[in-house]
Coordinates of N, CA and C in Angstrom, one line a residue:
E363 N -34.3 102.8 -20.2 CA -34.4 104.3 -20.1 C -33.1 104.9 -19.7
I364 N -32.3 104.3 -18.8 CA -31.0 104.8 -18.5 C -30.1 104.8 -19.7
K365 N -30.1 103.7 -20.4 CA -29.2 103.6 -21.6 C -29.6 104.7 -22.6
D366 N -30.9 104.9 -22.8 CA -31.3 105.9 -23.8 C -30.9 107.3 -23.3
T367 N -30.9 107.6 -22.0 CA -30.6 108.9 -21.4 C -29.1 109.1 -21.3
L368 N -28.3 108.0 -21.0 CA -26.9 108.2 -20.8 C -26.2 107.4 -21.8
K369 N -25.9 108.0 -23.0 CA -25.4 107.3 -24.1 C -24.0 106.7 -23.9
T370 N -23.2 107.3 -23.0 CA -21.8 106.9 -22.9 C -21.6 105.8 -21.9
V371 N -22.6 105.3 -21.2 CA -22.4 104.2 -20.3 C -22.7 102.9 -21.0
K372 N -22.1 101.8 -20.3 CA -22.4 100.5 -20.8 C -23.3 99.8 -19.7
I373 N -24.3 99.1 -20.2 CA -25.2 98.4 -19.3 C -25.2 96.9 -19.6
D374 N -24.9 96.1 -18.6 CA -24.9 94.7 -18.8 C -26.4 94.2 -18.8
P375 N -26.8 93.6 -19.9 CA -28.2 93.3 -20.0 C -28.6 92.2 -19.1
A376 N -27.7 91.4 -18.6 CA -28.1 90.3 -17.7 C -28.2 90.8 -16.3
S377 N -27.4 91.7 -15.8 CA -27.4 92.1 -14.4 C -27.9 93.5 -14.2
G378 N -27.9 94.3 -15.3 CA -28.4 95.7 -15.2 C -27.3 96.6 -14.6
V379 N -26.1 96.1 -14.4 CA -25.0 96.9 -13.9 C -24.6 98.0 -14.9
I380 N -24.5 99.2 -14.5 CA -24.1 100.3 -15.3 C -22.6 100.5 -15.1
T381 N -21.8 100.5 -16.2 CA -20.4 100.7 -16.1 C -20.1 102.1 -16.7
L382 N -19.4 102.9 -15.9 CA -18.9 104.2 -16.4 C -17.6 104.0 -17.1
P383 N -17.5 104.8 -18.2 CA -16.3 104.6 -19.1 C -15.0 104.8 -18.4
E384 N -14.2 103.7 -18.3 CA -12.9 103.7 -17.6 C -11.9 104.8 -18.0
A385 N -11.8 105.0 -19.3 CA -10.8 105.9 -19.9 C -11.2 107.4 -19.5
L386 N -12.4 107.6 -19.3 CA -12.9 109.0 -19.0 C -12.6 109.4 -17.5
L387 N -12.6 108.4 -16.6 CA -12.6 108.7 -15.2 C -11.3 109.1 -14.5
F388 N -10.3 108.2 -14.7 CA -9.0 108.3 -13.9 C -7.8 108.0 -14.7
D389 N -6.7 108.6 -14.3 CA -5.4 108.1 -14.9 C -5.0 106.8 -14.1
I390 N -4.1 106.0 -14.7 CA -3.7 104.8 -14.1 C -3.1 105.1 -12.7
G391 N -3.6 104.2 -11.8 CA -3.1 104.3 -10.4 C -3.6 105.5 -9.6
S392 N -4.6 106.2 -10.1 CA -5.1 107.4 -9.5 C -6.6 107.3 -9.1
S393 N -7.0 108.0 -8.1 CA -8.4 108.0 -7.7 C -8.9 109.5 -7.9
V394 N -8.1 110.3 -8.4 CA -8.5 111.7 -8.6 C -9.1 111.8 -10.0
L395 N -10.4 112.3 -10.0 CA -11.1 112.3 -11.3 C -10.5 113.3 -12.3
K396 N -10.4 112.9 -13.5 CA -10.0 113.8 -14.6 C -11.0 114.9 -14.7
D397 N -10.6 116.1 -15.2 CA -11.5 117.2 -15.4 C -12.7 116.8 -16.2
S398 N -12.4 116.1 -17.3 CA -13.5 115.7 -18.2 C -14.5 114.8 -17.5
A399 N -14.0 114.0 -16.5 CA -14.9 113.1 -15.7 C -15.8 113.9 -14.9
V400 N -15.4 114.9 -14.3 CA -16.2 115.7 -13.4 C -17.4 116.3 -14.2
D401 N -17.1 116.8 -15.4 CA -18.2 117.3 -16.3 C -19.2 116.2 -16.6
H402 N -18.6 115.0 -17.0 CA -19.4 113.9 -17.4 C -20.3 113.4 -16.2
L403 N -19.7 113.3 -15.1 CA -20.5 112.9 -13.9 C -21.6 113.9 -13.5
N404 N -21.3 115.2 -13.6 CA -22.3 116.2 -13.4 C -23.5 116.0 -14.3
E405 N -23.3 115.7 -15.6 CA -24.3 115.5 -16.5 C -25.0 114.2 -16.2
T406 N -24.3 113.1 -15.8 CA -24.9 111.8 -15.5 C -25.8 112.0 -14.3
S407 N -25.3 112.7 -13.2 CA -26.2 112.9 -12.0 C -27.5 113.6 -12.4
Q408 N -27.4 114.6 -13.2 CA -28.7 115.3 -13.6 C -29.6 114.4 -14.3
K409 N -29.1 113.5 -15.2 CA -30.0 112.6 -15.9 C -30.5 111.5 -15.0
L410 N -29.6 111.0 -14.1 CA -30.1 110.0 -13.2 C -31.2 110.5 -12.3
K411 N -31.1 111.8 -11.9 CA -32.1 112.4 -11.0 C -33.5 112.3 -11.6
V412 N -33.6 112.5 -12.9 CA -34.8 112.4 -13.6 C -35.3 111.0 -13.8
V413 N -34.4 110.1 -14.3 CA -34.7 108.7 -14.6 C -35.1 107.9 -13.3
L414 N -34.5 108.2 -12.2 CA -34.7 107.4 -11.0 C -35.9 107.8 -10.2
K415 N -36.4 109.0 -10.4 CA -37.5 109.6 -9.5 C -38.6 108.6 -9.3
C416 N -39.1 107.9 -10.3 CA -40.2 107.0 -10.1 C -39.9 105.7 -9.3
F417 N -38.6 105.5 -9.0 CA -38.1 104.3 -8.3 C -37.6 104.6 -6.9
V418 N -37.7 105.9 -6.5 CA -37.1 106.2 -5.2 C -38.3 106.7 -4.3
A419 N -38.4 106.1 -3.1 CA -39.6 106.3 -2.2 C -39.9 107.8 -2.0
N420 N -39.0 108.6 -1.6 CA -39.3 110.0 -1.2 C -39.4 110.9 -2.5
Q421 N -39.2 110.4 -3.7 CA -39.2 111.2 -4.8 C -40.5 111.0 -5.7
R422 N -41.1 109.8 -5.6 CA -42.2 109.5 -6.5 C -43.6 109.9 -5.9
M423 N -43.6 110.4 -4.7 CA -44.9 110.8 -4.1 C -45.6 111.8 -5.0
G424 N -46.8 111.5 -5.4 CA -47.6 112.4 -6.2 C -47.3 112.3 -7.7
L425 N -46.3 111.5 -8.1 CA -45.9 111.4 -9.5 C -46.7 110.2 -10.1
K426 N -47.1 110.4 -11.4 CA -47.7 109.3 -12.1 C -46.5 108.6 -12.9
C427 N -46.3 107.4 -12.4 CA -45.1 106.7 -12.9 C -45.5 105.5 -13.8
E428 N -45.8 105.7 -15.1 CA -46.2 104.6 -15.9 C -45.1 103.6 -16.1
K429 N -43.8 104.0 -16.0 CA -42.7 103.0 -16.2 C -42.5 102.2 -15.0
N430 N -43.2 102.4 -13.9 CA -43.1 101.7 -12.6 C -44.5 101.4 -12.1
P431 N -45.3 100.7 -12.8 CA -46.7 100.5 -12.4 C -46.9 99.7 -11.1
Y432 N -45.9 98.9 -10.7 CA -46.0 98.1 -9.5 C -45.4 98.7 -8.3
G433 N -44.7 99.9 -8.4 CA -44.2 100.6 -7.3 C -42.9 100.0 -6.8
H434 N -42.1 99.4 -7.7 CA -40.8 98.9 -7.2 C -39.9 100.1 -6.8
E435 N -39.1 99.8 -5.7 CA -38.3 100.9 -5.2 C -36.8 100.5 -5.1
I436 N -36.0 101.5 -5.3 CA -34.6 101.3 -5.2 C -34.2 101.2 -3.7
E437 N -33.6 100.1 -3.3 CA -33.1 100.0 -2.0 C -31.7 100.6 -1.8
T438 N -30.9 100.4 -2.8 CA -29.6 101.0 -2.8 C -29.0 101.0 -4.2
I439 N -28.1 102.0 -4.4 CA -27.2 102.0 -5.6 C -25.8 101.9 -5.1
F440 N -25.1 100.8 -5.3 CA -23.7 100.6 -5.0 C -22.9 101.3 -6.0
V441 N -22.0 102.2 -5.6 CA -21.0 102.7 -6.5 C -19.8 101.8 -6.2
E442 N -19.4 101.0 -7.2 CA -18.4 99.9 -7.0 C -17.1 100.3 -7.7
G443 N -16.1 100.3 -7.0 CA -14.7 100.6 -7.5 C -14.0 99.3 -7.9
H444 N -13.3 99.4 -9.0 CA -12.5 98.2 -9.5 C -11.2 98.7 -10.0
T445 N -10.2 97.7 -10.0 CA -8.9 98.0 -10.6 C -8.5 96.8 -11.5
D446 N -7.4 97.0 -12.2 CA -6.9 95.9 -12.9 C -6.0 95.1 -11.9
S447 N -5.3 94.1 -12.3 CA -4.5 93.2 -11.4 C -3.1 93.7 -11.1
R448 N -2.7 94.8 -11.7 CA -1.4 95.3 -11.4 C -1.3 95.8 -10.0
P449 N -0.3 95.3 -9.3 CA -0.1 95.7 -7.9 C 0.2 97.2 -7.7
M450 N -0.4 97.8 -6.7 CA -0.2 99.3 -6.5 C 0.8 99.4 -5.3
N451 N 1.7 100.2 -5.5 CA 2.7 100.5 -4.4 C 2.2 101.7 -3.6
R452 N 1.1 101.5 -3.0 CA 0.5 102.6 -2.1 C -0.1 101.9 -0.9
N453 N -0.3 102.6 0.1 CA -0.9 102.1 1.3 C -2.3 101.5 1.0
G454 N -2.6 100.3 1.3 CA -3.9 99.6 1.0 C -4.0 99.0 -0.4
G455 N -3.0 99.2 -1.2 CA -2.9 98.6 -2.5 C -4.2 98.8 -3.4
N456 N -4.5 97.8 -4.2 CA -5.7 97.9 -5.1 C -7.0 98.1 -4.4
T457 N -7.1 97.5 -3.2 CA -8.4 97.6 -2.5 C -8.7 99.1 -2.1
K458 N -7.7 99.7 -1.6 CA -7.8 101.1 -1.2 C -8.0 102.0 -2.4
L459 N -7.3 101.7 -3.5 CA -7.5 102.5 -4.8 C -8.9 102.3 -5.3
S460 N -9.4 101.1 -5.3 CA -10.8 100.9 -5.8 C -11.8 101.6 -4.9
L461 N -11.6 101.6 -3.6 CA -12.5 102.3 -2.7 C -12.4 103.8 -2.9
D462 N -11.2 104.3 -3.0 CA -11.0 105.8 -3.3 C -11.7 106.2 -4.6
R463 N -11.6 105.3 -5.6 CA -12.3 105.6 -6.9 C -13.8 105.7 -6.7
A464 N -14.3 104.7 -6.0 CA -15.8 104.6 -5.7 C -16.2 105.9 -5.0
I465 N -15.5 106.3 -4.0 CA -15.8 107.5 -3.2 C -15.7 108.7 -4.1
S466 N -14.7 108.8 -4.9 CA -14.6 110.0 -5.8 C -15.8 110.1 -6.7
V467 N -16.2 109.0 -7.3 CA -17.4 109.0 -8.2 C -18.6 109.3 -7.5
S468 N -18.8 108.7 -6.3 CA -20.0 108.9 -5.5 C -20.1 110.4 -5.1
N469 N -19.0 111.0 -4.7 CA -19.0 112.4 -4.3 C -19.3 113.3 -5.5
A470 N -18.8 113.0 -6.7 CA -19.1 113.8 -7.9 C -20.5 113.6 -8.3
L471 N -21.1 112.5 -8.1 CA -22.5 112.3 -8.5 C -23.5 113.0 -7.5
L472 N -23.1 113.0 -6.2 CA -24.0 113.5 -5.2 C -23.9 114.9 -4.9
N473 N -22.7 115.5 -4.9 CA -22.4 116.8 -4.4 C -23.2 117.8 -5.4
G474 N -24.1 118.6 -4.8 CA -24.8 119.6 -5.5 C -25.8 119.2 -6.5
S475 N -26.0 117.8 -6.7 CA -27.0 117.4 -7.7 C -28.4 117.1 -7.2
G476 N -28.5 117.0 -5.9 CA -29.8 116.7 -5.3 C -30.0 115.2 -5.1
L477 N -29.1 114.3 -5.7 CA -29.2 112.9 -5.5 C -29.0 112.4 -4.1
A478 N -28.3 113.2 -3.3 CA -28.1 112.9 -1.9 C -29.4 112.9 -1.1
D479 N -30.4 113.6 -1.6 CA -31.7 113.6 -1.0 C -32.6 112.5 -1.3
Y480 N -32.2 111.6 -2.2 CA -32.9 110.4 -2.6 C -32.8 109.4 -1.5
K481 N -34.0 109.1 -0.9 CA -34.0 108.2 0.3 C -35.0 107.0 0.1
T482 N -34.7 106.0 0.8 CA -35.6 104.8 0.8 C -36.9 105.1 1.7
S483 N -37.8 104.2 1.7 CA -39.0 104.4 2.5 C -38.7 104.5 4.0
E484 N -37.5 104.0 4.4 CA -37.0 104.1 5.8 C -36.2 105.3 6.0
D485 N -36.2 106.3 5.0 CA -35.5 107.5 5.1 C -34.0 107.3 5.2
Q486 N -33.5 106.3 4.5 CA -32.0 106.1 4.4 C -31.6 106.5 3.0
P487 N -30.3 107.0 2.9 CA -29.8 107.3 1.6 C -29.7 106.1 0.7
I488 N -29.9 106.3 -0.6 CA -29.8 105.1 -1.5 C -28.4 104.9 -2.0
F489 N -27.5 105.8 -2.0 CA -26.2 105.6 -2.5 C -25.2 105.2 -1.4
S490 N -24.4 104.2 -1.8 CA -23.3 103.7 -1.0 C -22.2 103.2 -1.9
Y491 N -21.1 102.8 -1.3 CA -20.0 102.4 -2.2 C -19.3 101.1 -1.7
S492 N -18.7 100.5 -2.6 CA -18.0 99.2 -2.2 C -16.7 99.2 -3.1
A493 N -15.8 98.3 -2.7 CA -14.5 98.2 -3.4 C -14.2 96.8 -3.6
Y494 N -13.8 96.4 -4.9 CA -13.5 95.1 -5.3 C -12.1 94.9 -5.8
A495 N -11.4 95.9 -5.9 CA -10.0 95.8 -6.4 C -10.0 95.1 -7.7
E496 N -9.1 94.1 -7.8 CA -9.0 93.3 -9.0 C -9.8 92.0 -9.0
N497 N -10.7 91.9 -8.0 CA -11.4 90.6 -7.8 C -12.6 90.3 -8.7
R498 N -13.1 91.3 -9.4 CA -14.2 91.1 -10.3 C -13.9 91.7 -11.7
P499 N -12.9 91.1 -12.4 CA -12.5 91.7 -13.7 C -13.6 91.5 -14.8
L500 N -13.7 92.5 -15.6 CA -14.5 92.3 -16.8 C -13.8 91.4 -17.8
I501 N -12.5 91.7 -18.0 CA -11.7 91.0 -19.0 C -10.9 90.0 -18.2
K502 N -11.4 88.7 -18.1 CA -10.8 87.7 -17.3 C -9.5 87.1 -17.9
D503 N -9.5 87.1 -19.2 CA -8.3 86.5 -19.8 C -7.1 87.4 -19.8
D504 N -7.3 88.7 -19.5 CA -6.2 89.7 -19.3 C -6.6 90.6 -18.1
P505 N -6.3 90.2 -16.9 CA -6.7 91.0 -15.8 C -6.0 92.3 -15.6
T506 N -4.9 92.5 -16.5 CA -4.3 93.8 -16.5 C -4.9 94.8 -17.5
D507 N -5.9 94.3 -18.2 CA -6.6 95.2 -19.2 C -7.2 96.4 -18.6
A508 N -7.0 97.6 -19.2 CA -7.5 98.8 -18.7 C -9.0 98.9 -18.5
R509 N -9.8 98.1 -19.2 CA -11.2 98.1 -19.0 C -11.6 97.5 -17.6
N510 N -10.7 96.8 -16.9 CA -11.0 96.4 -15.6 C -10.9 97.5 -14.6
R511 N -10.3 98.6 -14.9 CA -10.2 99.8 -14.1 C -11.4 100.6 -14.4
R512 N -12.4 100.4 -13.5 CA -13.7 101.0 -13.8 C -14.5 101.3 -12.5
V513 N -15.6 102.0 -12.7 CA -16.6 102.2 -11.6 C -17.9 101.7 -12.1
D514 N -18.6 100.9 -11.4 CA -19.9 100.4 -11.8 C -21.0 100.9 -10.8
L515 N -22.2 101.1 -11.3 CA -23.3 101.4 -10.5 C -24.2 100.2 -10.5
R516 N -24.5 99.6 -9.3 CA -25.3 98.4 -9.2 C -26.6 98.8 -8.4
I517 N -27.7 98.8 -9.1 CA -29.0 99.2 -8.5 C -29.7 98.0 -8.0
V518 N -30.0 98.1 -6.7 CA -30.7 97.0 -6.0 C -32.1 97.5 -5.7
L519 N -33.1 96.7 -6.3 CA -34.5 97.1 -6.1 C -35.1 96.2 -4.9
T520 N -36.1 96.8 -4.2 CA -36.9 96.0 -3.3 C -37.9 95.3 -4.1
Y521 N -38.3 94.1 -3.6 CA -39.4 93.4 -4.2 C -40.7 93.9 -3.8
Q522 N -41.6 94.1 -4.7 CA -43.0 94.5 -4.4 C -43.9 93.5 -5.0
P523 N -44.6 92.7 -4.2 CA -45.5 91.7 -4.8 C -46.6 92.5 -5.5
T524 N -46.9 92.0 -6.7 CA -47.8 92.7 -7.5 C -49.3 92.1 -7.4
G525 N -49.4 90.9 -7.1 CA -50.7 90.3 -7.0 C -51.3 90.0 -8.4
R526 N -50.5 90.4 -9.4 CA -50.9 90.2 -10.8 C -49.8 89.5 -11.5
V527 N -50.1 88.8 -12.6 CA -49.1 88.2 -13.4 C -48.4 89.2 -14.3
T528 N -47.1 89.3 -14.2 CA -46.3 90.3 -15.0 C -46.0 89.7 -16.3
A529 N -45.6 90.5 -17.2 CA -45.2 90.1 -18.6 C -44.2 89.0 -18.6
I530 N -43.2 89.1 -17.7 CA -42.1 88.1 -17.6 C -42.7 86.8 -17.1
E531 N -43.6 86.9 -16.2 CA -44.2 85.6 -15.6 C -45.1 85.0 -16.7
R532 N -45.8 85.8 -17.5 CA -46.7 85.2 -18.6 C -45.8 84.5 -19.6
V533 N -44.7 85.1 -20.0 CA -43.8 84.4 -20.9 C -43.2 83.1 -20.3
T534 N -42.8 83.2 -19.1 CA -42.2 82.0 -18.4 C -43.3 80.9 -18.4
Q535 N -44.5 81.3 -18.0 CA -45.6 80.3 -18.0 C -45.9 79.7 -19.3
S536 N -45.9 80.5 -20.4 CA -46.2 80.0 -21.7 C -45.1 79.1 -22.2
V537 N -43.8 79.4 -21.9 CA -42.7 78.5 -22.3 C -42.8 77.2 -21.5
A538 N -43.2 77.2 -20.2 CA -43.3 76.0 -19.4 C -44.5 75.1 -19.9
N539 N -45.5 75.7 -20.5 CA -46.6 74.9 -21.0 C -46.3 74.4 -22.3

């Protein structure tokens, strides 16, 4: 549903990590969002607000959520900053740059969008950020590749026992038999 709603993002089918387009966000060596990035992130936050409602504890109350029949909930969404492997001549180097990028994107997504009000069942905010610098490259054979300069959204769900066999469990059981 996120991929259908946000056409410009990339989603890793194995992990579900959402990658925001690197060329759109920042100039090289910068954590200041480009003007076009601010507009894009405003649109992204409005779409996320709708898509995530059925998966956030304080938002789904009273909603009929057919896409979430078991009541799975988002525990956190990490806004993860990354850089390429080129060393930065600034205080804190690539780690600080990746953290500043994550904070910039997080602020743009949350400020004025209503997403800051999305809370867990323990009334904790779901958005947080982390910094990986050059340590998790997408393009491993060329760690200087621009695509490694990115911000990812990693959604972590809480496990909700269903008491029923899910579609994935049925497939797994049929393959095992």
